[in-house]
Short mmCIF file of C-alpha atoms in Angstrom, two decimals:
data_model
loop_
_atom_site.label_atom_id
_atom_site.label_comp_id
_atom_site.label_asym_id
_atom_site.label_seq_id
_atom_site.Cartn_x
_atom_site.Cartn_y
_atom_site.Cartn_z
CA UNK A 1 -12.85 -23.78 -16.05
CA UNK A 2 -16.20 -21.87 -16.60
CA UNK A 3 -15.57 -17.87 -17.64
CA UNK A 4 -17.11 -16.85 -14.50
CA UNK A 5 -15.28 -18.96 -12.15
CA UNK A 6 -11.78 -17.90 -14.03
CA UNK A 7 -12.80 -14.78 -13.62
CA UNK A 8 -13.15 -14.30 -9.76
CA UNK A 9 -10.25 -16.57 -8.96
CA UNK A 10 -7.89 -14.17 -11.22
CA UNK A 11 -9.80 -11.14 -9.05
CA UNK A 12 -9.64 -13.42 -5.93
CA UNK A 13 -5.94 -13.71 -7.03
CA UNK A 14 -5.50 -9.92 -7.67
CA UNK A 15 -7.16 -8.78 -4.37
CA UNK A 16 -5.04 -10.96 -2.03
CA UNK A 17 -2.42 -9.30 -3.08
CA UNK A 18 -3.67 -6.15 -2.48
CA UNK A 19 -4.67 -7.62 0.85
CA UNK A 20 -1.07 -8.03 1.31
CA UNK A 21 0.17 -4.86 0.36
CA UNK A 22 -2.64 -2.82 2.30
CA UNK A 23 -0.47 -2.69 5.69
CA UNK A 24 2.67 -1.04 4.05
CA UNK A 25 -0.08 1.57 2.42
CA UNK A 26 -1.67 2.10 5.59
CA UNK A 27 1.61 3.05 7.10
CA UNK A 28 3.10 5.05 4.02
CA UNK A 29 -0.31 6.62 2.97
CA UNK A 30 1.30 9.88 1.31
CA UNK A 31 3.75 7.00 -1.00
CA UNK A 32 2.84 7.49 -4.51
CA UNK A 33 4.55 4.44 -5.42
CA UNK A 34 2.50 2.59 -2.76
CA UNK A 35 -0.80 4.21 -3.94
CA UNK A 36 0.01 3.22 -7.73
CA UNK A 37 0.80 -0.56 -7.00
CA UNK A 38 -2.69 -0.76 -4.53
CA UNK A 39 -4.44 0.73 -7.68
CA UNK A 40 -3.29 -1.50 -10.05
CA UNK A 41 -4.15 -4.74 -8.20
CA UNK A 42 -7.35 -3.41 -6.75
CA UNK A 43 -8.55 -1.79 -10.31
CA UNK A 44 -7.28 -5.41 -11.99
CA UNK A 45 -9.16 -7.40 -9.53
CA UNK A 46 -12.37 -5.40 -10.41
CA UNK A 47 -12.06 -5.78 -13.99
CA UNK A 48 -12.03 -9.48 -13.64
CA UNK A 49 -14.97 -9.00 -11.24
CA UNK A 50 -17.45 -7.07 -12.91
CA UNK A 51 -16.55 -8.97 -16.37
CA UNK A 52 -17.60 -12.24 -14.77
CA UNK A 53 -20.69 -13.22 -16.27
CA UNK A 54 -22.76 -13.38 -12.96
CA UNK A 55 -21.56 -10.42 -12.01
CA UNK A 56 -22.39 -8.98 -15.41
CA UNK A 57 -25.92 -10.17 -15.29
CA UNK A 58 -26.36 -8.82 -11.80
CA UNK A 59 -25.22 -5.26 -12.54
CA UNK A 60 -27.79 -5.11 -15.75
CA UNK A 61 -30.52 -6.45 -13.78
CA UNK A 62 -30.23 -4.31 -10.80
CA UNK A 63 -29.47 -1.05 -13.39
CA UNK A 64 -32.40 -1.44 -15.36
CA UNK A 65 -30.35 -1.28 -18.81
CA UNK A 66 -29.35 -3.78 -20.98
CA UNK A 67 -25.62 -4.48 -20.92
CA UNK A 68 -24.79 -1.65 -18.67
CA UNK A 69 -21.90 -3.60 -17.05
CA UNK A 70 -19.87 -3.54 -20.80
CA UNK A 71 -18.83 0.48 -20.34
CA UNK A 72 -18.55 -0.06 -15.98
CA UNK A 73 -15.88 -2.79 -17.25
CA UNK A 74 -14.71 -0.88 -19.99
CA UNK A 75 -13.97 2.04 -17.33
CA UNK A 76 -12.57 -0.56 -14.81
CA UNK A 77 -9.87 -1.64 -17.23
CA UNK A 78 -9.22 2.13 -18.40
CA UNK A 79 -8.77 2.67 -14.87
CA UNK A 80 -6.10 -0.06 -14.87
CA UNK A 81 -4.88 0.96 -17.70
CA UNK A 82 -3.85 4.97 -16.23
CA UNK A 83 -2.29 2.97 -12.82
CA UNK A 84 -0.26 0.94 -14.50
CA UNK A 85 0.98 4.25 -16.39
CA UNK A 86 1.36 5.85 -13.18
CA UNK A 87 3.34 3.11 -11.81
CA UNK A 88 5.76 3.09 -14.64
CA UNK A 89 6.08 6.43 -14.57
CA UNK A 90 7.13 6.29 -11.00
CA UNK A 91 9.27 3.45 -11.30
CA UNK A 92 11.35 5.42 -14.34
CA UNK A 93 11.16 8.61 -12.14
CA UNK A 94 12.79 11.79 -13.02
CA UNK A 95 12.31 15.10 -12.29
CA UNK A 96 8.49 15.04 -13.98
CA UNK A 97 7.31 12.73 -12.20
CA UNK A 98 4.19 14.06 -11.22
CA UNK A 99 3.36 15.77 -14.14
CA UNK A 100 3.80 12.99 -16.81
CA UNK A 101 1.27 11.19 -13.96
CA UNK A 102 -0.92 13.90 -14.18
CA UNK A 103 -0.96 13.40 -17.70
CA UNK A 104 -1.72 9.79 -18.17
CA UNK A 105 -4.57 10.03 -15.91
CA UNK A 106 -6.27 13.05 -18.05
CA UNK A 107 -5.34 11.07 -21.11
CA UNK A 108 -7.73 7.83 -19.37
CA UNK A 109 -9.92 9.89 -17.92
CA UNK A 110 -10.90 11.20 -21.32
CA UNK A 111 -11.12 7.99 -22.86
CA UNK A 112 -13.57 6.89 -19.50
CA UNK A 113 -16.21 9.85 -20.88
CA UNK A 114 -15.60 8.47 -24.74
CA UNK A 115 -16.75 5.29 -23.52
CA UNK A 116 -19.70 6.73 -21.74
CA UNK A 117 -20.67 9.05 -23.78
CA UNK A 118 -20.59 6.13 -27.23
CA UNK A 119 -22.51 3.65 -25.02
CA UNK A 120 -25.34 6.25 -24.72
CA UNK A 121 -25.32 7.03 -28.09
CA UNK A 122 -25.67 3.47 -29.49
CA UNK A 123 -28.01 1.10 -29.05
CA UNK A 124 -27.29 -2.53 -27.55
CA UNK A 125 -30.79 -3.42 -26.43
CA UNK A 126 -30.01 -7.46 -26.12
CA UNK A 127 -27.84 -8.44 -23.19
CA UNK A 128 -24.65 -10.04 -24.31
CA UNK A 129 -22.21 -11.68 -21.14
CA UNK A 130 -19.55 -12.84 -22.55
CA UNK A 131 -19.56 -12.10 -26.32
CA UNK A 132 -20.27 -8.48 -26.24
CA UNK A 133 -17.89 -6.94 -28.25
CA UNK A 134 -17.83 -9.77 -31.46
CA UNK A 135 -21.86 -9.45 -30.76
CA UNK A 136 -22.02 -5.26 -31.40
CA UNK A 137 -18.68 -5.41 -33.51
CA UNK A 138 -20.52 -3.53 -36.06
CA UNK A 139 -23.06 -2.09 -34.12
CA UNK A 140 -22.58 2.08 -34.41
CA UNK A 141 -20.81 3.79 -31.71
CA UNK A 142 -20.81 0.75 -29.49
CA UNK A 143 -18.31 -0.67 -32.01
CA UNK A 144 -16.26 2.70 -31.15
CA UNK A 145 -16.04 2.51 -27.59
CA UNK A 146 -14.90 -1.60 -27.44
CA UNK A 147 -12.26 -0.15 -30.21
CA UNK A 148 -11.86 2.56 -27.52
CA UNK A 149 -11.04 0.56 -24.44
CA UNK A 150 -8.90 -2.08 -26.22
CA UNK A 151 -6.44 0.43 -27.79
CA UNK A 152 -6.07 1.78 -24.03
CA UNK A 153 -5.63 -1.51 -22.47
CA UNK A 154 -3.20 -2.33 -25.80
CA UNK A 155 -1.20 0.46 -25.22
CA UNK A 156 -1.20 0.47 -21.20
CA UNK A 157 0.03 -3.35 -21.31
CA UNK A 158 2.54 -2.54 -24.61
CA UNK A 159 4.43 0.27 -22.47
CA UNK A 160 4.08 -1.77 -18.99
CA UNK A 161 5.60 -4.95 -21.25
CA UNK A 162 8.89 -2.92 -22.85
CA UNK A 163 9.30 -0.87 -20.07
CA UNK A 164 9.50 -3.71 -16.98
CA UNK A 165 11.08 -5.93 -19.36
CA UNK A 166 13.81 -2.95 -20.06
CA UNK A 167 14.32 -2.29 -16.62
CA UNK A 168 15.32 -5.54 -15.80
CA UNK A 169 18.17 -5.76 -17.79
CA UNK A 170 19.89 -3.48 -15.18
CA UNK A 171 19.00 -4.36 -11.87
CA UNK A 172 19.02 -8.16 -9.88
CA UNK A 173 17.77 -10.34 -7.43
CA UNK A 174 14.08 -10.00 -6.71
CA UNK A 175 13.69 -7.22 -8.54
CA UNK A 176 14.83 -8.53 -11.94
CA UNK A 177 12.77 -11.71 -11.24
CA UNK A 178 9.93 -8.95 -10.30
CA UNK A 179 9.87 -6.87 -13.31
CA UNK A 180 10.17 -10.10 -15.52
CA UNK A 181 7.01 -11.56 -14.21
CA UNK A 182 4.93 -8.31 -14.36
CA UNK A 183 6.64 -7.40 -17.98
CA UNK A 184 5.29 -11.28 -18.88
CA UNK A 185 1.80 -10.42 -17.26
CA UNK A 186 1.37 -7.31 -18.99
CA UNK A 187 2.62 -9.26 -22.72
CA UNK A 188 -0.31 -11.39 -21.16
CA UNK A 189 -2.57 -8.78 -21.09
CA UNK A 190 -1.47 -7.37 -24.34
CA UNK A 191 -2.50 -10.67 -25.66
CA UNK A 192 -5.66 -10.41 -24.17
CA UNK A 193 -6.23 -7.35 -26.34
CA UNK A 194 -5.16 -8.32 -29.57
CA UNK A 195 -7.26 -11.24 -29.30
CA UNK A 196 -10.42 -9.53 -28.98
CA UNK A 197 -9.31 -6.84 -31.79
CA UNK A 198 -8.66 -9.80 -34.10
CA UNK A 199 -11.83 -11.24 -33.08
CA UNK A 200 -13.83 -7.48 -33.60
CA UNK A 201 -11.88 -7.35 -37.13
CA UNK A 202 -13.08 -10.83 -38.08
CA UNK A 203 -16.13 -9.78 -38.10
CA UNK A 204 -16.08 -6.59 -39.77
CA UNK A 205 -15.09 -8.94 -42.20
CA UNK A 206 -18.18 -11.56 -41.97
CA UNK A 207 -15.96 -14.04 -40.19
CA UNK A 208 -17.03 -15.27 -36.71
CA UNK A 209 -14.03 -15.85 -34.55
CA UNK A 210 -15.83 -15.76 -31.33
CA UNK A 211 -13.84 -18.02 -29.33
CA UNK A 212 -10.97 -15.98 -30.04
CA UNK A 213 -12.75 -12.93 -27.97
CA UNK A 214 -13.87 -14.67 -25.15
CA UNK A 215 -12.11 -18.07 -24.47
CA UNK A 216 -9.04 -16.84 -25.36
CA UNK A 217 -8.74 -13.66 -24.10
CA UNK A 218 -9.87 -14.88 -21.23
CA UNK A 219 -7.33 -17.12 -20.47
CA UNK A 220 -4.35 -14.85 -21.52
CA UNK A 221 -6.11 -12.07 -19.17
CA UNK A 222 -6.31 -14.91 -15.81
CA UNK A 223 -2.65 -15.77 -16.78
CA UNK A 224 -1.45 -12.09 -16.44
CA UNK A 225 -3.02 -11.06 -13.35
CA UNK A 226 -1.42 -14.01 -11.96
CA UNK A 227 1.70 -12.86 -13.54
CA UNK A 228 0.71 -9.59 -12.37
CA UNK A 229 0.27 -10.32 -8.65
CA UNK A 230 3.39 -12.42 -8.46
CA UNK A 231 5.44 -10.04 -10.10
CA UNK A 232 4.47 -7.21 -7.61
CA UNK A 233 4.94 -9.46 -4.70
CA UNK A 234 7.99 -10.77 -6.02
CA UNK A 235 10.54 -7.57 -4.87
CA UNK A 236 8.91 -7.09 -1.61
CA UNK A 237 9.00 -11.07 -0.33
CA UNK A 238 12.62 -11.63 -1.57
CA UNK A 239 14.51 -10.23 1.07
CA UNK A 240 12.45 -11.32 3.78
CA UNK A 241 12.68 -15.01 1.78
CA UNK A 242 16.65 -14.58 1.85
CA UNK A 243 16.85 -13.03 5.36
CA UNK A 244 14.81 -16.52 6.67
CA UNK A 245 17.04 -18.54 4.78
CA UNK A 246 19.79 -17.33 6.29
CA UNK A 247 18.65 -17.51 10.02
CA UNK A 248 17.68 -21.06 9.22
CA UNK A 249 21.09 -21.76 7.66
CA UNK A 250 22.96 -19.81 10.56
CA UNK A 251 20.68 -21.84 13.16
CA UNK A 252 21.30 -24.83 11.33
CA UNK A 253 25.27 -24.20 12.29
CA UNK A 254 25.02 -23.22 15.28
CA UNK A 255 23.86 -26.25 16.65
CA UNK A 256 27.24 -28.15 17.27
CA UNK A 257 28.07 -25.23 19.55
CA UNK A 258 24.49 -25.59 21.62
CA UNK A 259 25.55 -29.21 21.23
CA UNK A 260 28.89 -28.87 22.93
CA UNK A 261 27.23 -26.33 25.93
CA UNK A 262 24.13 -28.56 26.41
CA UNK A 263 25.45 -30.08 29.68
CA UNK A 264 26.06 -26.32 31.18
CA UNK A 265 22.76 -25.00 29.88
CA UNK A 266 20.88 -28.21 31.28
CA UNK A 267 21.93 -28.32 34.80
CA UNK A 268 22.44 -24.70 35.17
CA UNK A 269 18.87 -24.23 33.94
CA UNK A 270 20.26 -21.22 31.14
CA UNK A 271 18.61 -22.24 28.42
CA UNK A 272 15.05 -20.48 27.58
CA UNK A 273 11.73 -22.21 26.84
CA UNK A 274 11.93 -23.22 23.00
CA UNK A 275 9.72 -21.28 20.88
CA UNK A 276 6.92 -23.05 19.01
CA UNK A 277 5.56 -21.91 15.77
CA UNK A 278 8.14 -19.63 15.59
CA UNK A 279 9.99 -17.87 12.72
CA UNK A 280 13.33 -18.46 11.45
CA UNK A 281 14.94 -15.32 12.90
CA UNK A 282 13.47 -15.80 16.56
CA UNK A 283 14.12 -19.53 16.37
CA UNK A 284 17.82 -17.92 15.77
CA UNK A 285 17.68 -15.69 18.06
CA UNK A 286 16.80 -17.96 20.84
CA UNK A 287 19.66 -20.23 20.09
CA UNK A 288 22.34 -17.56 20.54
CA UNK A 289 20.63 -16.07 23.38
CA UNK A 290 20.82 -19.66 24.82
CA UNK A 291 24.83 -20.20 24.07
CA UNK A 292 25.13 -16.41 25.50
CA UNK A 293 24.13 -17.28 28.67
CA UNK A 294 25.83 -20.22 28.58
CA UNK A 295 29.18 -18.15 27.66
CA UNK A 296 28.52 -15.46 30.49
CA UNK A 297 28.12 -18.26 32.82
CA UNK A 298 31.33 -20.12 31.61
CA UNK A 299 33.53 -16.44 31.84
CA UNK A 300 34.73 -17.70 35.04
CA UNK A 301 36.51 -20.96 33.68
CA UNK A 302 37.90 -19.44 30.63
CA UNK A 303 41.55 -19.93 30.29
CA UNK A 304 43.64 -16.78 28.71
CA UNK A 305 47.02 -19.01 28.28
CA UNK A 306 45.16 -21.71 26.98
CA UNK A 307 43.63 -19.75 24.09
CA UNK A 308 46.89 -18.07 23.58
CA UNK A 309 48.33 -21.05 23.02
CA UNK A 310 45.55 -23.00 20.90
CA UNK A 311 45.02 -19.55 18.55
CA UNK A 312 49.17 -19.53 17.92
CA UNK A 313 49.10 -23.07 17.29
CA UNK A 314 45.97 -22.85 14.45
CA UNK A 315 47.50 -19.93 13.33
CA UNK A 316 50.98 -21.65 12.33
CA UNK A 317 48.49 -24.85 10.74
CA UNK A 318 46.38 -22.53 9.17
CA UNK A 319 47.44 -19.19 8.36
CA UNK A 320 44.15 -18.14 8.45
CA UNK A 321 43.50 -15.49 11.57
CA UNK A 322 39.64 -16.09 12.07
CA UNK A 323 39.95 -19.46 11.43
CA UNK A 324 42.59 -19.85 14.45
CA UNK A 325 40.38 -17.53 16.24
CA UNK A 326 37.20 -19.85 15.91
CA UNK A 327 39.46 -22.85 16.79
CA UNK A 328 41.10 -21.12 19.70
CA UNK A 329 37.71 -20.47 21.11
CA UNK A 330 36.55 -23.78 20.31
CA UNK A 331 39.47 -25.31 22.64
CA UNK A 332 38.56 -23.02 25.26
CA UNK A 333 34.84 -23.98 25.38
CA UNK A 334 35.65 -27.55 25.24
CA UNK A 335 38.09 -27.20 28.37
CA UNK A 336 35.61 -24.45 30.40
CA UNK A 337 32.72 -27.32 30.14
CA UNK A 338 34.96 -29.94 31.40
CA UNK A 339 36.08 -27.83 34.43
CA UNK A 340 32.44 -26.11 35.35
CA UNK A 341 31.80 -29.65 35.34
CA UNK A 342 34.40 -30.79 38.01
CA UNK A 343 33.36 -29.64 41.68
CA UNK A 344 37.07 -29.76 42.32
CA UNK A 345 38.11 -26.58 40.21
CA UNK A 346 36.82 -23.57 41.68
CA UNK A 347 35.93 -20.59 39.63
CA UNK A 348 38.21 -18.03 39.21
CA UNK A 349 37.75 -14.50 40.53
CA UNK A 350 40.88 -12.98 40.32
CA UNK A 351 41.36 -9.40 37.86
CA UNK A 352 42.66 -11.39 35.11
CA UNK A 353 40.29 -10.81 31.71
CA UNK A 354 39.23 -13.42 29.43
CA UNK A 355 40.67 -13.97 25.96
CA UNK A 356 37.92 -11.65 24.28
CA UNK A 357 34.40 -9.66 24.69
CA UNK A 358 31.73 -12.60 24.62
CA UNK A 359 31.28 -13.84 20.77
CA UNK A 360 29.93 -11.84 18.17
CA UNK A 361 27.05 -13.85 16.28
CA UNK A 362 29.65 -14.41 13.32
CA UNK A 363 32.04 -15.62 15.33
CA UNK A 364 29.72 -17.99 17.50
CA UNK A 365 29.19 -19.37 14.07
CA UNK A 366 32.60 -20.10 12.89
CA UNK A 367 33.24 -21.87 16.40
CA UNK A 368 30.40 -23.96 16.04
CA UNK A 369 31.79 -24.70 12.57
CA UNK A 370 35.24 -25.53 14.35
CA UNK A 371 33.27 -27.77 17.29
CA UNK A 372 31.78 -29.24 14.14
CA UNK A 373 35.05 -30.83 12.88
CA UNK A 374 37.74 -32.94 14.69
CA UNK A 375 37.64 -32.28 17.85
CA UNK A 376 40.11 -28.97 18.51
CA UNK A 377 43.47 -30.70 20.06
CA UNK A 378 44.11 -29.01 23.99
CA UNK A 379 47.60 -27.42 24.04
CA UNK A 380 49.88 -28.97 27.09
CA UNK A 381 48.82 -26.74 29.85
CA UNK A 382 51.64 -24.66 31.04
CA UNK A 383 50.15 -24.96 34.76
CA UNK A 384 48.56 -28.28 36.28
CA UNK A 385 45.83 -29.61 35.07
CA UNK A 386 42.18 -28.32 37.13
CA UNK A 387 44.07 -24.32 37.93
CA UNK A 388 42.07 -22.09 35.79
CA UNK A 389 45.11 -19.25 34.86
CA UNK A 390 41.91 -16.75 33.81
CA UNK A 391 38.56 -15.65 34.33
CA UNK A 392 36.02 -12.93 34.98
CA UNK A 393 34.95 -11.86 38.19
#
């Protein structure tokens, strides 16, 4: 892969992230946590995009000055380098919060001028776009300000490395896997420094190690802002990743239940259109709404003896309360179908109140797990067969 081309897919990479954080900042504008992550992606993503070499060519052609691109980059990545201070700063919190922020940014911003104000006091009259700082290694005050900005980005990625890396140890989930990721981008991007200081000190020596500036910096530096992006992403896609799994996994059980109700929901028309495309927690949500209405419809049919009789029986097998519970239900389900299906039973209205409030979504689950096994053995009625003994009106 080309330099140029690595370079705006790691910025391509960078900034669709950002994309995907930009609706949480738009609704939490005054977050400084918010702010600091949107800054670090963005300002990444436009390191890697002016330092492409296209991009570099364009910027000296259209400024009139040789090489003029080197200090925009260099201020780019210093830029980086103060919201990625920010950002741990704000993750550690504390009561000097904003001040320690405050801080880092003067600290950057004056290293921003000492790169402007070197590159106008050197001279780097041949363009150079993609071995600039081997090329004026030894070049007065241009050597200075590469020194300059790879210190800052050393030291940005060196604290961002220890400190995510550090935090980990004490938290879980997403998170840890979060602040692993990033603390591995930013080693990344450490690398990408030291290689280009070991490449600058080669040749203060008379040793060209050229490759080492550019090739492989390069790649260490497209390996950490992917890194980078995923480990920002990471912590906010997690839950939303486990909640899905679990509506699929919870719509996944449910179905033995639909199963069992799919003769009352067919003919009586209760079940609503099937959502297409759909996500995981509406496809949910439609199910139970579904074997609710097939529920409220079977109130009328639901026998109170019966699952007083069917719960006592699971409970003496079982010992387990919500187990019996699920099972009792399960039995009463089972018979309800049978007798909304028989024109000869009537529904009850009388005052008498069925065995419990309609199902709570945990418990529709653990009678679907119930309809699931062996079919739930009927207790012997107390009263002929077809005479509902319960119901709502």
């Amino acid at each position: 892969m080309t330099g140029g081309l690595l370079n705006y897919v790691s910025c391509g990479v960078l900034w669709l992230g950002l994309l995907v954080k930009a609706p949480d900042l738009l609704r939490h504008r005054r977050d400084p946590y918010l702010r600091a992550i949107c800054a670090v992606l963005g300002l990444a993503g436009l390191c890697f995009f002016l330092g492409a070499p296209p991009t570099v060519g364009a910027v000296n052609r259209i400024g009139g000055v040789p090489n003029l691109a080197a200090p925009l980059t260099y201020a780019a990545i210093t830029g980086y380098c103060a919201a990625s201070q920010v950002l741990i700063v704000h993750w550690r919190g504390g009561p000097r919060v904003r001040r320690t922020a405050r801080r880092w940014i003067a600290a950057y911003a004056v290293i921003v001028i000492g790169i402007t104000a070197t590159f106008a006091l050197g001279e780097a009259p041949v363009e150079r776009r993609t071995d600039l700082d081997t090329y004026y290694a030894t070049t007065p005050y241009i050597a200075q300000m590469i020194v300059l900005y790879l210190l800052a980005h050393l030291t940005a990625a060196t604290v961002t490395a220890v400190s995510s890396l550090r935090w980990a140890r004490r938290v879980g989930g997403g998170l840890r896997a979060g602040l692993l990721l990033l603390g591995a981008g930013a080693g990344c991007g450490a690398g990408y420094s030291v290689s280009k200081l070991v490449a600058v000190a080669a040749r203060w020596t008379g040793r060209d190690w050229t490759t080492l500036g550019t090739s492989v910096s390069a790649a260490a530096a497209g390996l950490g802002a992917l890194l980078t992006v995923v480990g920002v992403l990471v912590p906010l896609t997690a839950p939303r990743a486990a909640e899905a799994r679990r509506a699929r996994r919870t719509y996944a059980r449910l179905e033995p239940l639909e199963r069992a109700l799919d003769e009352v929901l067919t003919r009586r028309r209760l079940r609503l259109p099937r959502p297409r495309f759909a996500s995981p927690a509406t496809r949910l949500m439609w199910r139970q709404t579904s074997i609710l209405n097939a529920l409220g419809h079977l109130d009328a049919y639901v026998d109170r003896d019966l699952f007083d009789r069917a719960r006592g029986d699971a409970q003496a097998a079982t010992g387990d309360p919500a187990r019996a519970e699920a099972a009792a239900w399960a039995a009463v389900i089972t018979a309800a179908v049978r007798r909304e299906a028989d024109p000869r039973v009537p529904p009850s209205r009388g005052a008498a109140r069925p065995p419990a409030p309609v199902p709570e979504p945990e418990l529709l689950v653990r009678i679907a797990d119930a309809l699931a096994g062996p079919v739930p053995a009927l207790p012997v009625p107390a009263v002929p067969t077809g005479t509902p003994t319960a119901g709502t009106a």
